[in-house]
């Protein structure tokens, strides 16, 4: 079992940057693919970024491609989401998620992830 906790959210002006951190408990973090999702008020939870267990494969939603970067440090049981050039439409609660598997295939759907953190709020002002 994996427990996840996100941090690093906050209020930032448009054009600014934030780095979200997701820290996992458990000794098998490196066996999990990880993802970041977000949910704005009144909207469904949507995919943002994903990374394989080894970190050698990543992918992004079109809306954040070129602005966000996902990375992980298995020695620290941590996955990051660096967010640059933030826009007001990036405002949402951001969640990290874990899915067991050591393949190179990325996972983009909410139902493919087993464990979720409680989320961290990101607010981008215009």
Short mmCIF file of N, CA and C in Angstrom, two decimals:
data_model
loop_
_atom_site.label_atom_id
_atom_site.label_comp_id
_atom_site.label_asym_id
_atom_site.label_seq_id
_atom_site.Cartn_x
_atom_site.Cartn_y
_atom_site.Cartn_z
N UNK A 1 0.84 -1.19 0.00
CA UNK A 1 0.00 0.00 0.00
C UNK A 1 0.88 1.24 0.00
N UNK A 2 0.39 2.29 -0.64
CA UNK A 2 1.12 3.55 -0.75
C UNK A 2 0.24 4.68 -0.25
N UNK A 3 0.81 5.53 0.57
CA UNK A 3 0.11 6.75 0.99
C UNK A 3 0.83 7.95 0.38
N UNK A 4 0.05 8.87 -0.16
CA UNK A 4 0.60 10.00 -0.88
C UNK A 4 0.18 11.31 -0.24
N UNK A 5 1.10 12.26 -0.20
CA UNK A 5 0.79 13.59 0.32
C UNK A 5 1.40 14.63 -0.61
N UNK A 6 0.57 15.55 -1.11
CA UNK A 6 1.04 16.62 -1.97
C UNK A 6 1.36 17.87 -1.15
N UNK A 7 2.28 18.67 -1.67
CA UNK A 7 2.60 19.97 -1.07
C UNK A 7 3.10 20.90 -2.16
N UNK A 8 3.19 22.19 -1.82
CA UNK A 8 3.75 23.15 -2.76
C UNK A 8 2.74 24.02 -3.48
N UNK A 9 1.47 23.76 -3.26
CA UNK A 9 0.46 24.60 -3.89
C UNK A 9 0.41 25.98 -3.27
N UNK A 10 -0.37 26.86 -3.88
CA UNK A 10 -0.50 28.20 -3.35
C UNK A 10 -1.09 29.15 -4.35
N UNK A 11 -0.97 30.44 -4.06
CA UNK A 11 -1.47 31.50 -4.92
C UNK A 11 -0.29 32.12 -5.67
N UNK A 12 -0.44 32.24 -6.97
CA UNK A 12 0.63 32.80 -7.80
C UNK A 12 0.01 33.64 -8.90
N UNK A 13 0.73 34.64 -9.35
CA UNK A 13 0.24 35.47 -10.45
C UNK A 13 0.46 34.76 -11.79
N UNK A 14 -0.35 35.10 -12.74
CA UNK A 14 -0.18 34.55 -14.09
C UNK A 14 1.23 34.82 -14.58
N UNK A 15 1.82 33.79 -15.20
CA UNK A 15 3.19 33.88 -15.66
C UNK A 15 4.20 33.36 -14.66
N UNK A 16 3.75 33.12 -13.43
CA UNK A 16 4.64 32.65 -12.39
C UNK A 16 4.84 31.15 -12.43
N UNK A 17 5.57 30.65 -11.42
CA UNK A 17 5.93 29.24 -11.36
C UNK A 17 5.66 28.68 -9.97
N UNK A 18 5.42 27.39 -9.94
CA UNK A 18 5.31 26.63 -8.69
C UNK A 18 5.91 25.25 -8.93
N UNK A 19 6.37 24.63 -7.85
CA UNK A 19 6.77 23.23 -7.92
C UNK A 19 5.98 22.45 -6.88
N UNK A 20 5.21 21.51 -7.37
CA UNK A 20 4.47 20.62 -6.49
C UNK A 20 5.32 19.40 -6.17
N UNK A 21 5.18 18.93 -4.94
CA UNK A 21 5.89 17.74 -4.49
C UNK A 21 4.88 16.73 -3.96
N UNK A 22 5.09 15.49 -4.31
CA UNK A 22 4.26 14.39 -3.80
C UNK A 22 5.20 13.40 -3.12
N UNK A 23 5.00 13.21 -1.84
CA UNK A 23 5.83 12.29 -1.08
C UNK A 23 5.04 11.04 -0.75
N UNK A 24 5.66 9.88 -0.99
CA UNK A 24 4.98 8.61 -0.81
C UNK A 24 5.57 7.85 0.37
N UNK A 25 4.72 7.13 1.07
CA UNK A 25 5.18 6.22 2.10
C UNK A 25 5.31 4.84 1.51
N UNK A 26 6.00 3.95 2.19
CA UNK A 26 6.14 2.59 1.69
C UNK A 26 7.50 2.36 1.05
N UNK A 27 7.88 1.11 0.98
CA UNK A 27 9.21 0.77 0.50
C UNK A 27 9.24 0.37 -0.96
N UNK A 28 8.09 0.40 -1.63
CA UNK A 28 8.05 -0.06 -3.02
C UNK A 28 7.68 1.06 -3.98
N UNK A 29 8.00 2.28 -3.62
CA UNK A 29 7.64 3.43 -4.46
C UNK A 29 8.16 3.26 -5.88
N UNK A 30 9.33 2.71 -6.03
CA UNK A 30 9.93 2.57 -7.35
C UNK A 30 9.21 1.57 -8.24
N UNK A 31 8.26 0.85 -7.70
CA UNK A 31 7.47 -0.10 -8.49
C UNK A 31 6.19 0.51 -9.03
N UNK A 32 6.00 1.80 -8.79
CA UNK A 32 4.77 2.46 -9.18
C UNK A 32 4.99 3.52 -10.25
N UNK A 33 4.14 3.49 -11.27
CA UNK A 33 4.03 4.62 -12.16
C UNK A 33 3.26 5.72 -11.43
N UNK A 34 3.59 6.96 -11.74
CA UNK A 34 2.97 8.08 -11.03
C UNK A 34 2.32 9.04 -12.00
N UNK A 35 1.31 9.72 -11.53
CA UNK A 35 0.64 10.70 -12.37
C UNK A 35 0.20 11.90 -11.55
N UNK A 36 0.02 13.00 -12.25
CA UNK A 36 -0.58 14.21 -11.67
C UNK A 36 -1.89 14.47 -12.41
N UNK A 37 -2.91 14.78 -11.65
CA UNK A 37 -4.22 15.13 -12.18
C UNK A 37 -4.65 16.44 -11.52
N UNK A 38 -5.67 17.06 -12.08
CA UNK A 38 -6.20 18.27 -11.46
C UNK A 38 -7.71 18.33 -11.64
N UNK A 39 -8.34 19.05 -10.74
CA UNK A 39 -9.80 19.19 -10.79
C UNK A 39 -10.18 20.61 -10.43
N UNK A 40 -10.80 21.29 -11.36
CA UNK A 40 -11.30 22.65 -11.13
C UNK A 40 -12.75 22.57 -10.66
N UNK A 41 -13.23 23.59 -9.99
CA UNK A 41 -14.61 23.57 -9.49
C UNK A 41 -15.61 23.32 -10.62
N UNK A 42 -16.51 22.36 -10.39
CA UNK A 42 -17.54 22.07 -11.37
C UNK A 42 -17.08 21.25 -12.56
N UNK A 43 -15.82 20.82 -12.54
CA UNK A 43 -15.29 20.05 -13.67
C UNK A 43 -14.82 18.68 -13.21
N UNK A 44 -14.66 17.79 -14.17
CA UNK A 44 -14.15 16.46 -13.85
C UNK A 44 -12.63 16.51 -13.64
N UNK A 45 -12.16 15.52 -12.90
CA UNK A 45 -10.72 15.40 -12.70
C UNK A 45 -10.07 15.07 -14.04
N UNK A 46 -8.97 15.76 -14.37
CA UNK A 46 -8.34 15.56 -15.67
C UNK A 46 -6.85 15.26 -15.53
N UNK A 47 -6.35 14.52 -16.50
CA UNK A 47 -4.95 14.16 -16.56
C UNK A 47 -4.08 15.38 -16.82
N UNK A 48 -2.93 15.42 -16.13
CA UNK A 48 -1.96 16.50 -16.34
C UNK A 48 -0.64 15.94 -16.86
N UNK A 49 -0.08 14.95 -16.14
CA UNK A 49 1.23 14.41 -16.51
C UNK A 49 1.40 13.03 -15.91
N UNK A 50 2.25 12.23 -16.55
CA UNK A 50 2.52 10.88 -16.06
C UNK A 50 3.99 10.55 -16.26
N UNK A 51 4.47 9.64 -15.41
CA UNK A 51 5.86 9.21 -15.48
C UNK A 51 5.92 7.73 -15.11
N UNK A 52 6.78 7.00 -15.80
CA UNK A 52 6.92 5.58 -15.51
C UNK A 52 7.72 5.36 -14.23
N UNK A 53 7.77 4.10 -13.80
CA UNK A 53 8.43 3.77 -12.53
C UNK A 53 9.90 4.19 -12.51
N UNK A 54 10.55 4.11 -13.66
CA UNK A 54 11.98 4.43 -13.73
C UNK A 54 12.23 5.89 -14.05
N UNK A 55 11.21 6.59 -14.50
CA UNK A 55 11.37 7.98 -14.87
C UNK A 55 11.84 8.20 -16.29
N UNK A 56 11.95 7.13 -17.08
CA UNK A 56 12.51 7.29 -18.43
C UNK A 56 11.46 7.57 -19.48
N UNK A 57 10.21 7.63 -19.09
CA UNK A 57 9.15 7.94 -20.04
C UNK A 57 8.14 8.85 -19.37
N UNK A 58 7.80 9.94 -20.04
CA UNK A 58 6.84 10.90 -19.50
C UNK A 58 5.88 11.35 -20.59
N UNK A 59 4.75 11.88 -20.17
CA UNK A 59 3.81 12.45 -21.13
C UNK A 59 2.95 13.49 -20.44
N UNK A 60 2.36 14.37 -21.25
CA UNK A 60 1.65 15.52 -20.70
C UNK A 60 0.36 15.76 -21.45
N UNK A 61 -0.59 16.36 -20.76
CA UNK A 61 -1.78 16.86 -21.44
C UNK A 61 -1.36 17.99 -22.39
N UNK A 62 -2.07 18.13 -23.48
CA UNK A 62 -1.73 19.16 -24.45
C UNK A 62 -1.75 20.56 -23.82
N UNK A 63 -2.65 20.75 -22.87
CA UNK A 63 -2.82 22.07 -22.27
C UNK A 63 -1.62 22.52 -21.43
N UNK A 64 -0.76 21.57 -21.03
CA UNK A 64 0.38 21.93 -20.18
C UNK A 64 1.71 21.61 -20.84
N UNK A 65 1.67 20.99 -22.00
CA UNK A 65 2.90 20.58 -22.67
C UNK A 65 3.78 21.81 -22.95
N UNK A 66 5.06 21.68 -22.61
CA UNK A 66 5.99 22.78 -22.80
C UNK A 66 6.07 23.72 -21.61
N UNK A 67 5.12 23.62 -20.68
CA UNK A 67 5.11 24.48 -19.50
C UNK A 67 5.34 23.70 -18.20
N UNK A 68 4.87 22.46 -18.15
CA UNK A 68 4.99 21.63 -16.94
C UNK A 68 6.01 20.53 -17.18
N UNK A 69 6.69 20.12 -16.10
CA UNK A 69 7.64 19.02 -16.16
C UNK A 69 7.44 18.10 -14.97
N UNK A 70 7.24 16.81 -15.24
CA UNK A 70 7.13 15.82 -14.19
C UNK A 70 8.47 15.11 -14.04
N UNK A 71 8.84 14.83 -12.80
CA UNK A 71 10.09 14.11 -12.54
C UNK A 71 9.92 13.33 -11.24
N UNK A 72 10.85 12.44 -10.97
CA UNK A 72 10.76 11.66 -9.73
C UNK A 72 12.15 11.35 -9.20
N UNK A 73 12.20 11.13 -7.90
CA UNK A 73 13.42 10.72 -7.23
C UNK A 73 13.06 9.50 -6.39
N UNK A 74 13.35 8.32 -6.89
CA UNK A 74 12.95 7.10 -6.20
C UNK A 74 13.67 6.93 -4.86
N UNK A 75 14.86 7.48 -4.75
CA UNK A 75 15.59 7.38 -3.47
C UNK A 75 14.89 8.18 -2.38
N UNK A 76 14.12 9.20 -2.77
CA UNK A 76 13.42 10.04 -1.81
C UNK A 76 11.92 9.77 -1.79
N UNK A 77 11.47 8.76 -2.53
CA UNK A 77 10.03 8.44 -2.59
C UNK A 77 9.22 9.68 -2.98
N UNK A 78 9.68 10.41 -3.97
CA UNK A 78 9.08 11.70 -4.30
C UNK A 78 8.89 11.85 -5.80
N UNK A 79 7.78 12.47 -6.16
CA UNK A 79 7.53 12.87 -7.54
C UNK A 79 7.22 14.36 -7.53
N UNK A 80 7.67 15.04 -8.56
CA UNK A 80 7.53 16.49 -8.64
C UNK A 80 6.74 16.89 -9.88
N UNK A 81 6.15 18.08 -9.79
CA UNK A 81 5.54 18.70 -10.97
C UNK A 81 5.98 20.15 -10.98
N UNK A 82 6.88 20.47 -11.88
CA UNK A 82 7.32 21.84 -12.03
C UNK A 82 6.37 22.52 -13.01
N UNK A 83 5.80 23.65 -12.60
CA UNK A 83 4.81 24.35 -13.41
C UNK A 83 5.31 25.76 -13.68
N UNK A 84 5.56 26.03 -14.95
CA UNK A 84 6.02 27.36 -15.37
C UNK A 84 4.96 28.05 -16.21
N UNK A 85 5.10 29.34 -16.35
CA UNK A 85 4.19 30.15 -17.17
C UNK A 85 2.74 29.82 -16.85
N UNK A 86 2.42 29.87 -15.59
CA UNK A 86 1.08 29.51 -15.15
C UNK A 86 0.03 30.46 -15.67
N UNK A 87 -1.15 29.91 -15.94
CA UNK A 87 -2.28 30.66 -16.47
C UNK A 87 -3.46 30.54 -15.51
N UNK A 88 -4.37 31.49 -15.53
CA UNK A 88 -5.55 31.37 -14.65
C UNK A 88 -6.31 30.06 -14.85
N UNK A 89 -6.32 29.53 -16.04
CA UNK A 89 -7.02 28.27 -16.29
C UNK A 89 -6.32 27.06 -15.69
N UNK A 90 -5.13 27.24 -15.15
CA UNK A 90 -4.45 26.17 -14.42
C UNK A 90 -4.95 26.05 -12.97
N UNK A 91 -5.78 26.98 -12.56
CA UNK A 91 -6.32 26.96 -11.20
C UNK A 91 -7.14 25.70 -10.96
N UNK A 92 -6.77 24.95 -9.94
CA UNK A 92 -7.43 23.67 -9.64
C UNK A 92 -6.81 23.08 -8.38
N UNK A 93 -7.43 22.03 -7.90
CA UNK A 93 -6.79 21.17 -6.91
C UNK A 93 -5.99 20.13 -7.67
N UNK A 94 -4.72 20.01 -7.32
CA UNK A 94 -3.83 19.08 -8.00
C UNK A 94 -3.61 17.84 -7.13
N UNK A 95 -3.73 16.68 -7.76
CA UNK A 95 -3.61 15.40 -7.07
C UNK A 95 -2.47 14.58 -7.68
N UNK A 96 -1.70 13.91 -6.83
CA UNK A 96 -0.81 12.90 -7.37
C UNK A 96 -1.44 11.53 -7.15
N UNK A 97 -1.06 10.60 -7.99
CA UNK A 97 -1.65 9.27 -7.97
C UNK A 97 -0.60 8.23 -8.31
N UNK A 98 -0.79 7.02 -7.80
CA UNK A 98 0.15 5.92 -8.01
C UNK A 98 -0.56 4.72 -8.61
N UNK A 99 0.14 4.07 -9.53
CA UNK A 99 -0.38 2.87 -10.17
C UNK A 99 0.73 1.84 -10.24
N UNK A 100 0.47 0.66 -9.67
CA UNK A 100 1.52 -0.36 -9.61
C UNK A 100 1.89 -0.84 -11.01
N UNK A 101 3.19 -0.90 -11.28
CA UNK A 101 3.61 -1.42 -12.58
C UNK A 101 4.99 -0.93 -12.96
N UNK A 102 5.76 -1.83 -13.56
CA UNK A 102 7.14 -1.49 -13.94
C UNK A 102 7.33 -1.62 -15.44
N UNK A 103 6.30 -1.28 -16.18
CA UNK A 103 6.43 -1.28 -17.63
C UNK A 103 6.77 0.14 -18.11
N UNK A 104 6.97 0.27 -19.43
CA UNK A 104 7.23 1.58 -19.99
C UNK A 104 5.95 2.26 -20.45
N UNK A 105 4.83 1.61 -20.23
CA UNK A 105 3.56 2.20 -20.67
C UNK A 105 3.08 3.23 -19.65
N UNK A 106 2.66 4.37 -20.16
CA UNK A 106 2.14 5.42 -19.31
C UNK A 106 0.64 5.26 -19.13
N UNK A 107 0.12 5.83 -18.07
CA UNK A 107 -1.31 5.71 -17.75
C UNK A 107 -1.90 7.10 -17.66
N UNK A 108 -3.02 7.30 -18.35
CA UNK A 108 -3.58 8.63 -18.50
C UNK A 108 -4.97 8.79 -17.89
N UNK A 109 -5.54 7.70 -17.41
CA UNK A 109 -6.93 7.73 -16.95
C UNK A 109 -7.02 7.61 -15.44
N UNK A 110 -8.01 8.28 -14.87
CA UNK A 110 -8.22 8.23 -13.43
C UNK A 110 -8.37 6.80 -12.95
N UNK A 111 -9.10 5.97 -13.70
CA UNK A 111 -9.39 4.61 -13.23
C UNK A 111 -8.16 3.70 -13.23
N UNK A 112 -7.09 4.13 -13.86
CA UNK A 112 -5.88 3.31 -13.91
C UNK A 112 -5.00 3.48 -12.67
N UNK A 113 -5.35 4.42 -11.82
CA UNK A 113 -4.56 4.70 -10.63
C UNK A 113 -5.28 4.21 -9.38
N UNK A 114 -4.52 3.61 -8.49
CA UNK A 114 -5.09 2.99 -7.30
C UNK A 114 -5.05 3.91 -6.08
N UNK A 115 -3.94 4.61 -5.93
CA UNK A 115 -3.73 5.42 -4.72
C UNK A 115 -3.69 6.89 -5.09
N UNK A 116 -4.29 7.70 -4.22
CA UNK A 116 -4.41 9.13 -4.46
C UNK A 116 -4.05 9.91 -3.20
N UNK A 117 -3.45 11.08 -3.41
CA UNK A 117 -3.25 12.00 -2.30
C UNK A 117 -4.48 12.86 -2.08
N UNK A 118 -4.50 13.64 -1.01
CA UNK A 118 -5.65 14.49 -0.70
C UNK A 118 -5.73 15.73 -1.57
N UNK A 119 -4.66 16.08 -2.27
CA UNK A 119 -4.67 17.23 -3.16
C UNK A 119 -4.08 18.48 -2.54
N UNK A 120 -3.64 19.38 -3.42
CA UNK A 120 -3.13 20.68 -3.01
C UNK A 120 -3.68 21.74 -3.95
N UNK A 121 -4.12 22.85 -3.40
CA UNK A 121 -4.77 23.89 -4.19
C UNK A 121 -3.74 24.76 -4.89
N UNK A 122 -3.95 24.98 -6.18
CA UNK A 122 -3.16 25.93 -6.96
C UNK A 122 -4.12 26.98 -7.50
N UNK A 123 -3.84 28.23 -7.19
CA UNK A 123 -4.67 29.33 -7.67
C UNK A 123 -3.78 30.32 -8.42
N UNK A 124 -4.15 30.59 -9.66
CA UNK A 124 -3.39 31.51 -10.50
C UNK A 124 -4.25 32.74 -10.76
N UNK A 125 -3.78 33.88 -10.31
CA UNK A 125 -4.53 35.13 -10.49
C UNK A 125 -4.11 35.83 -11.77
N UNK A 126 -5.07 36.52 -12.37
CA UNK A 126 -4.79 37.20 -13.64
C UNK A 126 -4.30 38.62 -13.41
#
